[in-house]
Amino acid sequence: MVDLPDRLLMPALVNAHTHLDLTHMGPRPFDRGAGFVGWIKEVIKGRRSEPDLIRESMRRGLELSALGGVAAVGDIVGAPATGPSEVGAEVCAHDGMAGRSFIEFFGIGKGAGRGLARAREAWARVATRASDRWEAGLSPHATNTVGAEMYRECLLDGDAAVATHVAESVDEREFIATGRGPQRELLERLGVWEDSVLSAIGRGLTPIEHIARLLATPECRARRAPVMLVHLNDCSDADLDRLASLRSSGIPLWVAYCPRGSSYFGAHEHFGPHRYREMSSRGIPVALGTDSIINLGPDSFKDGISTWGEMVHLHQRDGEDAVQLLRMATVTGACALGLDPNLFTFGRHGPIAGVLSVVVKGPFRTASQELSAVLSAVGTSDGNSPQFLLNGNRSCQTAT
């Protein structure tokens, strides 16, 4: 028996959206002068292609995830210069990490078709290793890098979970609405632009409206596997209505919000505050993600790649309810990844993904007050990060 009178116990956390193959790049400042496309160029340049180096970065990312109390991830298995790869998915499957590995692909203009075909091949190779706690999925990168036909083909595969970046940047908004801007210039420099792309963009749509039209089909309503829209920084009133309508029509739609990532890129300066609260109130479930280590800051080496930091950020910035934040970082994330949410709750029976503890300086009347006090204290001398007492994926992380 372990006696921990000064600890608050919590279920292990879920990181619904992350890029663990970029862990080797480490935290980096955002160059506002170069903008979002400039940042993308840095990622392209820094991303590794050699399988052994990808594995090294992934393993470090998994170590930092466990350090931050994360027992399940929705990891984007990045597509290096050589094309879609299953290497990152193999690492997650071998390591025993719960969640989904989404195999990323690009496909627009002259590059349409090749990316999805190769991603499906990679997905098929690793899908045989699926278990009740880990599966592979597909990730069409974003609305400004994957053509409409490629999205349609990908979404028609109802057995493969899908995660895709949507409404993340001003450049994406301009590209989808007008067919112009820095994103088009990048595609031209990469040699993949062709005017046929304009058959689906340049019509004044928002990125969410663009993807909503692709999702609003009978085939998508019949999907078994979830569709996760990542970021949604740019969301109008009409876009909220579109998302709510898709969800109420039966499409298994989820949102992954990465608060520190949005702040890193200054999304609120362009689009206003993120509308995660309104999404939740309209029946659109919102899970928390971290995005990559690049946007998390130097403390990520000490505190881990963890949605605990997202909970702290929203609690301190918005005063968001502590219990709601824990729900977004556990059961909502689990459902978004197709996992059993009971693995991330304290129930009477059945297995659990993990048990975390944080030091609490009380006394408090309820666990909710304790959690709120801990989240409020992070960043001060009283702040602390969660530690595993029990990790269902690995051996115990802390001595008890």
Coordinates of C-alpha atoms in Angstrom, one line a residue:
M1 CA 0.0 0.0 0.0
V2 CA 1.3 3.5 -0.9
D3 CA 0.3 6.5 1.2
L4 CA 0.4 9.8 -0.7
P5 CA -1.6 12.3 1.4
D6 CA -0.3 15.3 -0.4
R7 CA -1.1 14.1 -3.9
L8 CA -4.0 14.5 -6.3
L9 CA -4.5 11.4 -8.5
M10 CA -5.6 11.7 -12.1
P11 CA -6.0 9.3 -15.1
A12 CA -3.2 9.4 -17.6
L13 CA -3.5 12.0 -20.4
V14 CA -4.2 11.8 -24.1
N15 CA -2.5 14.0 -26.7
A16 CA -4.9 14.0 -29.6
H17 CA -2.6 15.8 -32.0
T18 CA 1.2 15.8 -32.1
H19 CA 4.2 15.5 -34.5
L20 CA 6.7 13.3 -32.7
D21 CA 9.0 12.8 -35.6
L22 CA 9.9 16.5 -35.3
T23 CA 11.2 16.1 -31.7
H24 CA 14.8 16.4 -32.9
M25 CA 14.2 19.9 -34.1
G26 CA 13.5 21.1 -30.5
P27 CA 11.8 24.3 -29.5
R28 CA 12.3 27.2 -32.0
P29 CA 11.1 30.8 -32.1
F30 CA 8.5 31.8 -34.8
D31 CA 9.8 34.2 -37.4
R32 CA 6.8 36.5 -37.9
G33 CA 8.6 38.2 -40.8
A34 CA 8.8 34.9 -42.7
G35 CA 5.2 34.0 -41.8
F36 CA 3.6 30.6 -41.7
V37 CA 4.9 29.5 -45.1
G38 CA 8.4 30.4 -44.0
W39 CA 7.9 28.2 -41.0
I40 CA 6.7 25.3 -43.2
K41 CA 9.9 25.7 -45.2
E42 CA 12.0 25.3 -42.1
V43 CA 10.1 22.1 -41.2
I44 CA 10.6 20.7 -44.7
K45 CA 14.3 21.5 -44.4
G46 CA 14.6 20.0 -40.9
R47 CA 12.5 16.9 -41.3
R48 CA 14.5 13.7 -41.4
S49 CA 14.2 11.1 -44.2
E50 CA 16.6 8.4 -43.0
P51 CA 14.5 5.6 -41.1
D52 CA 17.0 5.3 -38.2
L53 CA 17.0 9.0 -37.6
I54 CA 13.2 9.1 -37.7
R55 CA 13.1 6.3 -35.2
E56 CA 15.5 8.2 -32.9
S57 CA 13.4 11.4 -33.0
M58 CA 10.2 9.4 -32.4
R59 CA 11.6 7.5 -29.4
R60 CA 12.7 10.8 -27.9
G61 CA 9.2 12.1 -28.5
L62 CA 7.6 9.1 -26.8
E63 CA 10.0 9.5 -23.8
L64 CA 9.0 13.2 -23.5
S65 CA 5.3 12.2 -23.8
A66 CA 5.6 9.8 -20.9
L67 CA 7.5 12.4 -18.9
G68 CA 4.4 14.6 -19.2
G69 CA 1.9 12.0 -18.2
V70 CA 0.7 11.1 -21.7
A71 CA -0.4 7.5 -22.3
A72 CA -2.0 7.9 -25.7
V73 CA -1.2 10.0 -28.8
G74 CA -2.7 11.0 -32.1
D75 CA 0.6 11.2 -33.9
I76 CA 1.1 12.5 -37.4
V77 CA 3.6 10.3 -39.1
G78 CA 5.2 13.0 -41.2
A79 CA 5.9 12.5 -44.9
P80 CA 9.6 13.1 -45.5
A81 CA 11.1 14.2 -48.9
T82 CA 10.9 10.6 -50.0
G83 CA 7.1 10.4 -49.5
P84 CA 4.7 8.8 -47.0
S85 CA 6.4 6.6 -44.5
E86 CA 5.2 4.1 -41.9
V87 CA 8.4 4.3 -39.8
G88 CA 6.9 6.5 -37.1
A89 CA 3.8 4.2 -36.9
E90 CA 6.1 1.2 -36.5
V91 CA 7.9 2.9 -33.5
C92 CA 4.6 3.6 -31.8
A93 CA 3.3 0.1 -32.3
H94 CA 6.6 -1.5 -31.1
D95 CA 6.9 0.8 -28.1
G96 CA 3.4 0.0 -27.0
M97 CA 2.1 3.6 -27.0
A98 CA -1.7 3.7 -27.2
G99 CA -3.6 5.8 -29.8
R100 CA -3.3 6.3 -33.5
S101 CA -0.5 6.9 -35.9
F102 CA -1.9 9.0 -38.9
I103 CA 0.3 8.5 -42.0
E104 CA 0.6 11.8 -43.6
F105 CA 0.5 12.5 -47.3
F106 CA 0.4 15.5 -49.7
G107 CA -1.4 15.5 -53.0
I108 CA -2.3 18.6 -55.0
G109 CA -1.8 19.7 -58.6
K110 CA 0.9 17.6 -60.3
G111 CA 1.4 15.7 -57.1
A112 CA -2.2 14.6 -56.8
G113 CA -2.7 10.8 -56.6
R114 CA 0.8 9.7 -55.8
G115 CA 0.7 10.7 -52.1
L116 CA -2.6 9.0 -51.3
A117 CA -1.7 5.8 -53.1
R118 CA 1.7 5.5 -51.2
A119 CA 0.0 6.5 -47.9
R120 CA -2.5 3.7 -48.3
E121 CA 0.2 1.2 -49.0
A122 CA 2.0 2.3 -45.9
W123 CA -1.2 2.2 -43.9
A124 CA -2.0 -1.4 -45.1
R125 CA 1.5 -2.6 -44.1
V126 CA 1.1 -1.4 -40.5
A127 CA -2.6 -1.9 -40.1
T128 CA -2.0 -5.6 -39.5
R129 CA -0.4 -4.7 -36.1
A130 CA -3.5 -2.9 -34.9
S131 CA -4.8 -3.8 -31.4
D132 CA -7.5 -2.5 -29.0
R133 CA -5.1 0.3 -27.9
W134 CA -3.3 1.3 -31.1
E135 CA -4.3 1.6 -34.8
A136 CA -3.0 3.4 -37.9
G137 CA -4.9 6.1 -39.8
L138 CA -4.4 8.5 -42.7
S139 CA -3.6 12.2 -42.6
P140 CA -4.3 14.3 -45.7
H141 CA -2.0 17.1 -44.6
A142 CA -4.2 20.2 -45.1
T143 CA -6.8 21.9 -47.2
N144 CA -4.1 23.9 -49.0
T145 CA -1.8 21.0 -49.8
V146 CA -4.3 18.2 -50.6
G147 CA -6.7 18.5 -53.6
A148 CA -10.4 18.0 -53.2
E149 CA -10.4 14.7 -55.2
M150 CA -7.7 13.3 -52.9
Y151 CA -9.8 14.3 -49.9
R152 CA -12.8 12.6 -51.3
E153 CA -11.0 9.4 -52.0
C154 CA -9.5 9.3 -48.6
L155 CA -12.8 10.0 -46.8
L156 CA -14.5 7.3 -48.8
D157 CA -12.4 4.7 -46.9
G158 CA -14.6 4.4 -43.9
D159 CA -12.3 1.9 -42.1
A160 CA -9.3 4.4 -41.8
A161 CA -9.5 7.1 -39.2
V162 CA -8.6 10.5 -40.7
A163 CA -6.8 13.5 -39.2
T164 CA -6.2 16.7 -41.2
H165 CA -5.1 20.3 -40.6
V166 CA -7.9 22.8 -41.3
A167 CA -8.2 26.6 -40.9
E168 CA -4.8 27.0 -39.3
S169 CA -3.4 30.1 -40.9
V170 CA -4.1 33.4 -42.8
D171 CA -2.2 31.9 -45.8
E172 CA -4.5 29.0 -45.9
R173 CA -7.6 31.3 -45.8
E174 CA -6.2 33.3 -48.7
F175 CA -5.3 30.3 -50.8
I176 CA -8.7 28.6 -50.4
A177 CA -10.7 31.8 -51.0
T178 CA -8.7 33.3 -53.8
G179 CA -6.2 30.7 -55.1
R180 CA -3.4 33.1 -54.5
G181 CA -0.9 34.1 -51.9
P182 CA 2.2 32.6 -50.3
Q183 CA 0.8 29.1 -50.3
R184 CA 0.4 29.1 -54.1
E185 CA 3.8 30.6 -54.5
L186 CA 5.2 27.8 -52.5
L187 CA 3.5 25.2 -54.6
E188 CA 4.8 26.9 -57.7
R189 CA 8.4 26.8 -56.4
L190 CA 8.0 23.1 -55.6
G191 CA 6.9 22.5 -59.1
V192 CA 3.5 20.9 -58.3
W193 CA 1.2 23.8 -59.1
E194 CA -1.2 23.5 -62.1
D195 CA -4.3 25.5 -62.9
S196 CA -6.6 22.5 -62.5
V197 CA -6.3 23.2 -58.8
L198 CA -8.5 26.2 -59.3
S199 CA -11.5 23.9 -60.1
A200 CA -12.0 23.4 -56.3
I201 CA -10.6 26.6 -54.8
G202 CA -10.6 30.3 -55.4
R203 CA -14.4 30.5 -54.9
G204 CA -14.5 32.6 -51.8
L205 CA -15.0 29.7 -49.4
T206 CA -13.5 29.5 -45.9
P207 CA -11.3 26.4 -45.2
I208 CA -14.0 25.0 -43.0
E209 CA -16.6 25.5 -45.6
H210 CA -14.3 23.9 -48.1
I211 CA -13.8 20.7 -46.0
A212 CA -17.5 20.7 -44.9
R213 CA -18.6 20.4 -48.5
L214 CA -16.3 17.3 -48.9
L215 CA -17.7 15.8 -45.7
A216 CA -21.4 16.4 -46.3
T217 CA -21.9 13.1 -48.2
P218 CA -23.9 10.0 -47.5
E219 CA -20.6 8.0 -47.6
C220 CA -19.1 10.1 -44.8
R221 CA -22.3 9.7 -42.7
A222 CA -21.7 5.9 -43.0
R223 CA -18.1 6.1 -41.8
R224 CA -17.2 3.9 -38.9
A225 CA -13.8 5.5 -38.2
P226 CA -13.5 9.1 -36.8
V227 CA -12.6 12.2 -38.7
M228 CA -10.5 14.7 -36.7
L229 CA -10.2 18.3 -37.8
V230 CA -7.1 19.9 -36.3
H231 CA -6.7 23.5 -35.2
L232 CA -9.7 25.4 -36.6
N233 CA -8.2 28.7 -35.5
D234 CA -10.2 30.5 -38.3
C235 CA -13.9 29.8 -37.5
S236 CA -16.8 32.1 -38.4
D237 CA -20.4 31.9 -37.1
A238 CA -21.4 30.2 -40.3
D239 CA -18.5 27.8 -39.9
L240 CA -19.7 26.9 -36.4
D241 CA -23.1 26.1 -37.9
R242 CA -21.5 23.9 -40.6
L243 CA -19.6 21.9 -38.1
A244 CA -22.6 21.5 -35.8
S245 CA -24.7 20.3 -38.8
L246 CA -22.0 17.8 -39.8
R247 CA -21.9 16.4 -36.3
S248 CA -25.6 16.2 -35.9
S249 CA -26.0 14.5 -39.3
G250 CA -24.1 11.5 -37.9
I251 CA -20.6 12.1 -39.2
P252 CA -18.1 11.0 -36.5
L253 CA -16.4 14.4 -36.4
W254 CA -14.0 15.6 -33.7
V255 CA -11.8 18.7 -33.3
A256 CA -8.3 18.8 -31.9
Y257 CA -7.2 22.1 -30.5
C258 CA -3.6 22.9 -29.7
P259 CA -3.8 26.1 -27.5
R260 CA 0.0 26.7 -27.2
G261 CA 0.5 26.1 -30.9
S262 CA -2.2 28.6 -31.8
S263 CA -0.7 31.2 -29.4
Y264 CA 2.8 30.5 -30.9
F265 CA 1.6 31.4 -34.4
G266 CA -0.4 34.4 -33.1
A267 CA -3.7 33.0 -34.4
H268 CA -5.8 35.1 -32.1
E269 CA -4.3 38.3 -33.6
H270 CA -5.7 37.4 -37.0
F271 CA -8.9 35.4 -36.1
G272 CA -9.8 36.5 -32.5
P273 CA -10.1 34.0 -29.6
H274 CA -10.4 30.4 -30.4
R275 CA -14.0 29.2 -30.3
Y276 CA -13.4 25.9 -28.5
R277 CA -16.0 26.7 -25.9
E278 CA -18.7 27.4 -28.5
M279 CA -17.8 24.3 -30.4
S280 CA -18.3 22.2 -27.2
S281 CA -21.6 23.9 -26.4
R282 CA -22.8 23.2 -30.0
G283 CA -22.1 19.5 -29.6
I284 CA -18.8 19.5 -31.4
P285 CA -16.4 17.5 -29.1
V286 CA -13.0 19.2 -28.7
A287 CA -9.9 17.3 -27.6
L288 CA -6.5 18.8 -26.7
G289 CA -3.3 18.4 -28.6
T290 CA 0.2 19.9 -28.4
D291 CA 1.2 20.1 -32.0
S292 CA 5.0 19.7 -32.3
I293 CA 7.8 20.4 -29.8
I294 CA 8.8 23.3 -32.0
N295 CA 6.0 25.5 -30.6
L296 CA 6.1 24.3 -26.9
G297 CA 9.2 26.2 -25.7
P298 CA 12.3 25.1 -23.8
D299 CA 10.4 23.8 -20.7
S300 CA 9.2 20.9 -22.9
F301 CA 12.5 19.1 -22.2
K302 CA 11.7 19.3 -18.5
D303 CA 7.9 19.0 -18.5
G304 CA 7.5 16.7 -21.5
I305 CA 5.3 16.9 -24.6
S306 CA 2.0 16.9 -22.8
T307 CA -1.5 18.2 -22.9
W308 CA -1.0 19.1 -19.2
G309 CA 0.7 22.2 -20.5
E310 CA -2.4 22.9 -22.7
M311 CA -4.7 22.5 -19.6
V312 CA -2.5 25.0 -17.7
H313 CA -2.5 27.5 -20.6
L314 CA -6.3 27.5 -20.9
H315 CA -7.0 27.6 -17.2
Q316 CA -4.6 30.5 -16.6
R317 CA -5.5 32.4 -19.8
D318 CA -9.3 31.8 -20.0
G319 CA -10.2 30.6 -16.6
E320 CA -11.6 27.4 -18.2
D321 CA -13.1 24.9 -15.7
A322 CA -10.4 22.5 -14.5
V323 CA -12.7 19.4 -14.7
Q324 CA -13.7 20.3 -18.3
L325 CA -10.0 20.7 -19.2
L326 CA -9.2 17.2 -17.8
R327 CA -12.1 15.8 -19.8
M328 CA -10.7 17.4 -23.0
A329 CA -7.3 15.9 -22.2
T330 CA -8.5 12.4 -21.4
V331 CA -11.9 10.9 -22.4
T332 CA -12.6 13.3 -25.3
G333 CA -9.2 12.7 -26.7
A334 CA -9.6 9.0 -26.3
C335 CA -12.9 9.0 -28.2
A336 CA -11.4 11.2 -31.0
L337 CA -8.7 8.5 -31.4
G338 CA -11.2 5.6 -31.3
L339 CA -10.0 4.4 -27.9
D340 CA -12.1 3.1 -25.0
P341 CA -12.7 6.2 -22.9
N342 CA -12.9 4.0 -19.8
L343 CA -9.2 3.6 -20.0
F344 CA -8.9 7.2 -19.0
T345 CA -11.3 7.4 -16.1
F346 CA -11.3 6.1 -12.6
G347 CA -13.9 3.3 -12.6
R348 CA -14.7 0.4 -10.4
H349 CA -13.7 -2.3 -13.0
G350 CA -11.5 -2.9 -15.9
P351 CA -8.0 -1.8 -17.0
I352 CA -6.7 1.8 -16.9
A353 CA -4.2 3.4 -19.2
G354 CA -2.3 5.0 -16.3
V355 CA -2.5 6.8 -13.0
L356 CA -0.8 10.2 -12.5
S357 CA -0.1 12.2 -9.3
V358 CA 0.6 15.9 -8.7
V359 CA 1.5 17.5 -5.4
V360 CA -1.3 19.6 -3.9
K361 CA -0.9 22.1 -1.1
G362 CA -4.3 22.1 0.5
P363 CA -6.6 21.4 2.2
F364 CA -9.4 21.7 -0.4
R365 CA -13.0 20.5 -0.1
T366 CA -13.2 18.8 -3.6
A367 CA -10.9 17.2 -6.2
S368 CA -12.0 19.9 -8.6
Q369 CA -10.7 22.6 -6.3
E370 CA -7.5 20.7 -5.9
L371 CA -7.0 20.5 -9.7
S372 CA -7.8 24.1 -10.2
A373 CA -5.3 25.1 -7.5
V374 CA -2.6 23.0 -9.2
L375 CA -3.2 24.4 -12.7
S376 CA -3.2 27.9 -11.3
A377 CA 0.1 27.4 -9.5
V378 CA 2.1 26.0 -12.5
G379 CA 4.7 28.6 -13.5
T380 CA 5.2 29.7 -10.0
S381 CA 7.4 28.2 -7.3
D382 CA 4.5 26.0 -6.2
G383 CA 3.8 24.6 -9.7
N384 CA 4.5 20.9 -10.6
S385 CA 4.0 18.5 -13.4
P386 CA 2.1 15.2 -13.2
Q387 CA 4.1 12.0 -12.7
F388 CA 3.2 8.4 -13.5
L389 CA 2.4 6.2 -10.5
L390 CA 1.2 3.5 -12.9
N391 CA 1.7 3.5 -16.7
G392 CA -0.2 0.8 -18.6
N393 CA 2.1 1.2 -21.6
R394 CA 5.4 0.8 -19.7
S395 CA 7.0 0.1 -16.4
C396 CA 6.2 2.6 -13.6
Q397 CA 7.9 5.9 -14.2
T398 CA 8.4 6.9 -10.6
A399 CA 9.4 5.1 -7.5
T400 CA 6.7 4.8 -4.9

